[in-house]
């Protein structure tokens, strides 16, 4: 039986310019209205600026409950501290995976006063049964992220999950996230495996891709655009061609198919659970 890579580009999304933390400028790519379509993912932010005023204020102490935050740095240095005693310095190419679980208060503050600050923060939902687990934190330097070159002109950094026979830096059994950072040279074609049951999207941050099989007329995803991939029965993944030297993220995961109740940094299944999270935070129980 032949393998088919027939997911198509279902929808292109342009991110929304906004500010978060104490005034950090960023682009919110995965917004609230896409949470059910891209379950288990709740948010994707792209920060990229060499203007210190855009990032110096950072993200002072703030709480989370009920999900995981994943920060991936391309350039710059960011210090993490939390009230569980964890501390780490995110540097270029590094990954921070924090499971907020039942509650954590942390800060993310730049350790530079000039230069480029560039990277991504992804929020991954937790199943209802896991929302009140103990918080945990992993800080993985660039050298600890596995890389594979499945063909000439293609380099894949495997942040989470497994791709081309290489296991990533992080694995999660329930949402089974696949998180790849791909560098593809102009003119290269690539068949990219994605589990059939996953919701999946691409985010192009440099260059331009043609997405989809040649038989069904590929669509173009340019830098700064998110490409939501169709959920195609029987498809083992997606076919791509780089029309320019390109860098992009592939993110996919097993949907939880549970209710989502969110108020800011608290993501639970019901409004009552969110209100309890707010009460617990105010009472210092995180």
CSV table of C-alpha atoms in Angstrom, one decimal:
chain,number,residue,atom,x,y,z
A,1,UNK,CA,0.0,0.0,0.0
A,2,UNK,CA,1.5,3.3,-1.0
A,3,UNK,CA,2.0,6.2,1.4
A,4,UNK,CA,0.0,9.3,0.4
A,5,UNK,CA,0.9,12.9,1.5
A,6,UNK,CA,-2.3,14.6,0.5
A,7,UNK,CA,-3.1,17.1,3.2
A,8,UNK,CA,-3.9,20.4,1.6
A,9,UNK,CA,-3.6,24.1,2.7
A,10,UNK,CA,-7.1,24.6,4.1
A,11,UNK,CA,-6.7,28.2,5.2
A,12,UNK,CA,-4.1,30.9,5.4
A,13,UNK,CA,-4.0,33.0,8.6
A,14,UNK,CA,-2.3,36.4,9.1
A,15,UNK,CA,-1.2,37.0,12.7
A,16,UNK,CA,-2.5,40.0,14.8
A,17,UNK,CA,0.0,42.6,16.1
A,18,UNK,CA,-0.5,43.0,19.9
A,19,UNK,CA,1.4,43.5,23.2
A,20,UNK,CA,1.6,41.2,26.1
A,21,UNK,CA,3.5,41.0,29.4
A,22,UNK,CA,4.7,44.4,30.5
A,23,UNK,CA,4.5,45.7,26.9
A,24,UNK,CA,6.3,43.2,24.7
A,25,UNK,CA,5.4,43.7,21.0
A,26,UNK,CA,4.6,40.4,19.3
A,27,UNK,CA,2.4,38.8,16.6
A,28,UNK,CA,-0.4,36.5,17.8
A,29,UNK,CA,-0.6,33.8,15.1
A,30,UNK,CA,-2.9,31.3,16.7
A,31,UNK,CA,-5.8,33.2,18.2
A,32,UNK,CA,-8.7,32.3,20.5
A,33,UNK,CA,-11.1,31.7,17.6
A,34,UNK,CA,-8.8,28.9,16.3
A,35,UNK,CA,-8.5,26.9,19.5
A,36,UNK,CA,-11.1,24.3,18.7
A,37,UNK,CA,-10.0,23.9,15.1
A,38,UNK,CA,-6.3,23.4,16.2
A,39,UNK,CA,-7.0,21.6,19.4
A,40,UNK,CA,-4.9,20.8,21.5
A,41,UNK,CA,-3.1,24.1,20.8
A,42,UNK,CA,-4.3,27.3,22.4
A,43,UNK,CA,-2.0,30.0,21.2
A,44,UNK,CA,1.1,30.7,19.2
A,45,UNK,CA,3.0,34.0,19.5
A,46,UNK,CA,5.9,35.1,17.4
A,47,UNK,CA,8.2,37.8,18.8
A,48,UNK,CA,10.8,39.3,16.6
A,49,UNK,CA,12.4,42.7,17.0
A,50,UNK,CA,15.8,44.4,17.3
A,51,UNK,CA,14.2,47.5,18.9
A,52,UNK,CA,14.8,47.2,22.7
A,53,UNK,CA,11.6,49.1,23.5
A,54,UNK,CA,9.7,46.2,22.0
A,55,UNK,CA,11.0,43.6,24.4
A,56,UNK,CA,12.9,45.0,27.4
A,57,UNK,CA,10.0,45.1,29.8
A,58,UNK,CA,9.6,41.3,29.4
A,59,UNK,CA,7.0,39.2,31.2
A,60,UNK,CA,7.2,39.9,35.0
A,61,UNK,CA,5.6,37.5,37.5
A,62,UNK,CA,2.3,36.0,36.2
A,63,UNK,CA,0.3,32.8,36.9
A,64,UNK,CA,-0.7,29.9,34.7
A,65,UNK,CA,-3.0,26.8,35.3
A,66,UNK,CA,-4.3,24.0,33.2
A,67,UNK,CA,-1.9,23.9,30.2
A,68,UNK,CA,1.8,23.9,29.1
A,69,UNK,CA,3.9,26.8,27.7
A,70,UNK,CA,6.6,26.1,25.2
A,71,UNK,CA,9.1,28.8,24.4
A,72,UNK,CA,11.6,28.4,21.5
A,73,UNK,CA,14.3,31.0,21.0
A,74,UNK,CA,15.9,31.8,17.6
A,75,UNK,CA,17.9,34.8,18.8
A,76,UNK,CA,18.3,36.5,22.1
A,77,UNK,CA,18.5,35.6,25.8
A,78,UNK,CA,15.6,35.3,28.2
A,79,UNK,CA,15.7,34.3,31.9
A,80,UNK,CA,13.0,32.1,33.4
A,81,UNK,CA,12.2,32.0,37.1
A,82,UNK,CA,9.2,30.5,38.9
A,83,UNK,CA,7.8,30.0,42.4
A,84,UNK,CA,8.7,26.3,42.4
A,85,UNK,CA,12.4,27.3,42.5
A,86,UNK,CA,13.2,26.6,38.8
A,87,UNK,CA,15.5,28.9,36.9
A,88,UNK,CA,16.9,28.8,33.4
A,89,UNK,CA,18.4,30.9,30.7
A,90,UNK,CA,17.0,30.5,27.3
A,91,UNK,CA,19.6,31.2,24.6
A,92,UNK,CA,19.6,31.0,20.8
A,93,UNK,CA,18.2,27.6,19.6
A,94,UNK,CA,17.1,26.7,23.1
A,95,UNK,CA,13.7,25.3,24.3
A,96,UNK,CA,11.7,25.8,27.5
A,97,UNK,CA,8.8,23.4,28.2
A,98,UNK,CA,6.8,24.3,31.3
A,99,UNK,CA,3.8,22.4,32.5
A,100,UNK,CA,1.8,24.7,34.7
A,101,UNK,CA,-0.6,22.0,35.9
A,102,UNK,CA,-2.4,23.0,39.1
A,103,UNK,CA,-0.6,26.3,39.2
A,104,UNK,CA,2.7,28.2,38.8
A,105,UNK,CA,3.8,31.8,38.9
A,106,UNK,CA,6.8,32.6,36.7
A,107,UNK,CA,8.6,35.4,35.0
A,108,UNK,CA,10.4,35.6,31.6
A,109,UNK,CA,12.8,38.6,31.4
A,110,UNK,CA,15.3,39.6,28.7
A,111,UNK,CA,19.0,39.3,29.6
A,112,UNK,CA,20.1,41.8,26.9
A,113,UNK,CA,19.7,45.5,26.4
A,114,UNK,CA,20.0,45.6,22.6
A,115,UNK,CA,20.1,43.3,19.6
A,116,UNK,CA,17.6,40.9,18.1
A,117,UNK,CA,15.1,39.1,20.2
A,118,UNK,CA,13.3,36.4,18.2
A,119,UNK,CA,11.3,33.3,18.9
A,120,UNK,CA,8.0,31.7,19.6
A,121,UNK,CA,5.7,30.8,22.5
A,122,UNK,CA,3.2,28.0,22.0
A,123,UNK,CA,0.5,27.0,24.5
A,124,UNK,CA,-0.5,23.3,24.6
A,125,UNK,CA,-3.7,22.3,26.4
A,126,UNK,CA,-3.8,19.6,29.1
A,127,UNK,CA,-6.5,17.0,29.3
A,128,UNK,CA,-9.1,17.6,32.0
A,129,UNK,CA,-7.6,14.6,33.9
A,130,UNK,CA,-4.2,16.3,33.9
A,131,UNK,CA,-5.0,19.9,34.6
A,132,UNK,CA,-4.2,19.7,38.3
A,133,UNK,CA,-1.0,17.7,38.1
A,134,UNK,CA,2.1,19.0,39.8
A,135,UNK,CA,3.9,21.7,37.8
A,136,UNK,CA,7.2,20.8,36.1
A,137,UNK,CA,9.8,22.5,34.0
A,138,UNK,CA,12.4,21.5,31.3
A,139,UNK,CA,15.1,23.7,30.0
A,140,UNK,CA,16.9,22.3,26.9
A,141,UNK,CA,19.9,24.0,25.4
A,142,UNK,CA,20.3,24.1,21.6
A,143,UNK,CA,22.8,21.3,21.6
A,144,UNK,CA,20.2,19.0,23.3
A,145,UNK,CA,17.7,19.3,20.5
A,146,UNK,CA,18.0,16.4,18.0
A,147,UNK,CA,18.5,17.3,14.3
A,148,UNK,CA,18.1,15.2,11.2
A,149,UNK,CA,18.7,15.8,7.5
A,150,UNK,CA,16.4,13.4,5.7
A,151,UNK,CA,17.5,14.6,2.2
A,152,UNK,CA,19.9,17.1,0.6
A,153,UNK,CA,18.9,20.7,1.4
A,154,UNK,CA,16.7,19.8,4.3
A,155,UNK,CA,17.4,20.2,8.0
A,156,UNK,CA,14.9,19.3,10.7
A,157,UNK,CA,15.2,20.2,14.4
A,158,UNK,CA,12.9,17.8,16.3
A,159,UNK,CA,11.7,19.8,19.4
A,160,UNK,CA,8.9,17.4,20.3
A,161,UNK,CA,7.5,14.1,19.0
A,162,UNK,CA,9.3,12.0,16.4
A,163,UNK,CA,10.2,12.6,12.8
A,164,UNK,CA,12.2,10.7,10.2
A,165,UNK,CA,13.1,8.1,12.8
A,166,UNK,CA,14.4,10.7,15.3
A,167,UNK,CA,12.8,11.3,18.7
A,168,UNK,CA,12.5,14.9,19.8
A,169,UNK,CA,13.6,16.6,23.0
A,170,UNK,CA,10.1,16.3,24.5
A,171,UNK,CA,7.4,13.6,24.3
A,172,UNK,CA,3.9,13.8,25.7
A,173,UNK,CA,1.6,10.7,25.6
A,174,UNK,CA,-1.9,12.4,25.6
A,175,UNK,CA,-1.6,15.2,23.1
A,176,UNK,CA,1.4,13.6,21.3
A,177,UNK,CA,2.7,17.0,20.0
A,178,UNK,CA,4.9,17.1,17.0
A,179,UNK,CA,6.9,20.3,16.9
A,180,UNK,CA,9.5,20.7,14.1
A,181,UNK,CA,11.7,23.6,13.0
A,182,UNK,CA,12.5,23.0,9.3
A,183,UNK,CA,15.1,24.6,7.1
A,184,UNK,CA,14.5,23.8,3.4
A,185,UNK,CA,16.6,25.1,0.5
A,186,UNK,CA,15.0,26.7,-2.5
A,187,UNK,CA,13.7,24.2,-5.0
A,188,UNK,CA,13.6,21.2,-2.6
A,189,UNK,CA,10.5,19.1,-2.4
A,190,UNK,CA,9.7,17.3,0.9
A,191,UNK,CA,7.1,14.8,2.0
A,192,UNK,CA,6.5,15.5,5.6
A,193,UNK,CA,4.9,12.8,7.8
A,194,UNK,CA,2.1,13.8,10.1
A,195,UNK,CA,-0.1,11.4,12.1
A,196,UNK,CA,-3.5,11.1,10.4
A,197,UNK,CA,-5.4,11.8,13.6
A,198,UNK,CA,-3.6,15.1,14.3
A,199,UNK,CA,-4.7,18.7,13.8
A,200,UNK,CA,-1.7,20.4,12.1
A,201,UNK,CA,-0.4,23.7,10.8
A,202,UNK,CA,2.7,25.3,9.4
A,203,UNK,CA,4.1,28.7,10.3
A,204,UNK,CA,6.5,30.2,7.7
A,205,UNK,CA,8.9,32.6,9.3
A,206,UNK,CA,11.4,32.9,6.4
A,207,UNK,CA,10.9,32.3,2.6
A,208,UNK,CA,7.9,30.8,0.8
A,209,UNK,CA,6.4,27.4,0.4
A,210,UNK,CA,4.1,25.6,-2.0
A,211,UNK,CA,1.8,23.4,0.2
A,212,UNK,CA,-0.1,20.4,-1.0
A,213,UNK,CA,0.1,17.7,-3.7
A,214,UNK,CA,0.8,18.6,-7.3
A,215,UNK,CA,-2.3,16.8,-8.4
A,216,UNK,CA,-4.5,19.2,-6.5
A,217,UNK,CA,-2.8,22.6,-7.2
A,218,UNK,CA,-0.6,23.6,-4.3
A,219,UNK,CA,-1.2,26.9,-2.5
A,220,UNK,CA,1.5,29.4,-1.5
A,221,UNK,CA,2.4,30.2,2.1
A,222,UNK,CA,4.7,33.2,2.4
A,223,UNK,CA,6.7,34.4,5.4
A,224,UNK,CA,4.5,35.6,8.3
A,225,UNK,CA,1.6,33.4,7.4
A,226,UNK,CA,0.2,30.3,9.2
A,227,UNK,CA,-1.1,27.5,6.9
A,228,UNK,CA,-3.8,25.4,8.5
A,229,UNK,CA,-3.6,21.9,7.0
A,230,UNK,CA,-6.7,19.9,6.1
A,231,UNK,CA,-7.7,16.8,8.0
A,232,UNK,CA,-7.6,14.4,5.1
A,233,UNK,CA,-8.7,10.8,5.7
A,234,UNK,CA,-5.9,8.4,4.9
A,235,UNK,CA,-3.2,11.1,4.4
A,236,UNK,CA,0.2,10.3,6.0
A,237,UNK,CA,1.3,13.9,5.8
A,238,UNK,CA,1.8,16.8,3.5
A,239,UNK,CA,3.9,17.5,0.4
A,240,UNK,CA,5.9,20.8,0.3
A,241,UNK,CA,8.2,22.6,-2.1
A,242,UNK,CA,10.3,25.6,-1.1
A,243,UNK,CA,10.3,28.3,-3.8
A,244,UNK,CA,12.9,30.2,-1.8
A,245,UNK,CA,15.3,29.2,1.0
A,246,UNK,CA,12.7,28.7,3.8
A,247,UNK,CA,12.4,28.2,7.5
A,248,UNK,CA,9.1,27.2,9.1
A,249,UNK,CA,7.5,25.4,12.0
A,250,UNK,CA,5.4,22.3,11.7
A,251,UNK,CA,3.1,21.8,14.7
A,252,UNK,CA,0.6,19.0,15.1
A,253,UNK,CA,-1.1,17.3,17.9
A,254,UNK,CA,-3.8,14.8,19.0
A,255,UNK,CA,-7.0,16.7,19.7
A,256,UNK,CA,-8.5,16.4,23.2
A,257,UNK,CA,-12.1,17.1,22.1
A,258,UNK,CA,-12.9,18.6,25.5
A,259,UNK,CA,-14.6,21.9,26.5
A,260,UNK,CA,-12.3,24.9,26.7
A,261,UNK,CA,-12.9,27.5,29.4
A,262,UNK,CA,-10.3,30.3,29.4
A,263,UNK,CA,-9.8,33.5,31.3
A,264,UNK,CA,-6.4,34.9,30.5
A,265,UNK,CA,-3.7,32.6,31.9
A,266,UNK,CA,-6.1,30.0,33.3
A,267,UNK,CA,-7.4,27.3,30.9
A,268,UNK,CA,-9.8,24.8,32.3
A,269,UNK,CA,-12.9,22.8,31.2
A,270,UNK,CA,-15.6,24.8,33.0
A,271,UNK,CA,-16.3,28.3,34.1
A,272,UNK,CA,-16.4,27.1,37.7
A,273,UNK,CA,-12.9,25.7,37.4
A,274,UNK,CA,-11.6,29.0,36.1
A,275,UNK,CA,-13.2,30.9,39.0
A,276,UNK,CA,-11.6,28.4,41.4
A,277,UNK,CA,-8.2,29.0,39.7
A,278,UNK,CA,-8.7,32.8,40.2
A,279,UNK,CA,-9.6,32.3,43.8
A,280,UNK,CA,-6.7,30.0,44.4
A,281,UNK,CA,-4.2,32.5,42.8
A,282,UNK,CA,-5.6,35.4,44.8
A,283,UNK,CA,-5.3,33.4,48.0
A,284,UNK,CA,-1.7,32.5,47.3
A,285,UNK,CA,-2.3,28.8,46.8
A,286,UNK,CA,-0.3,28.4,43.5
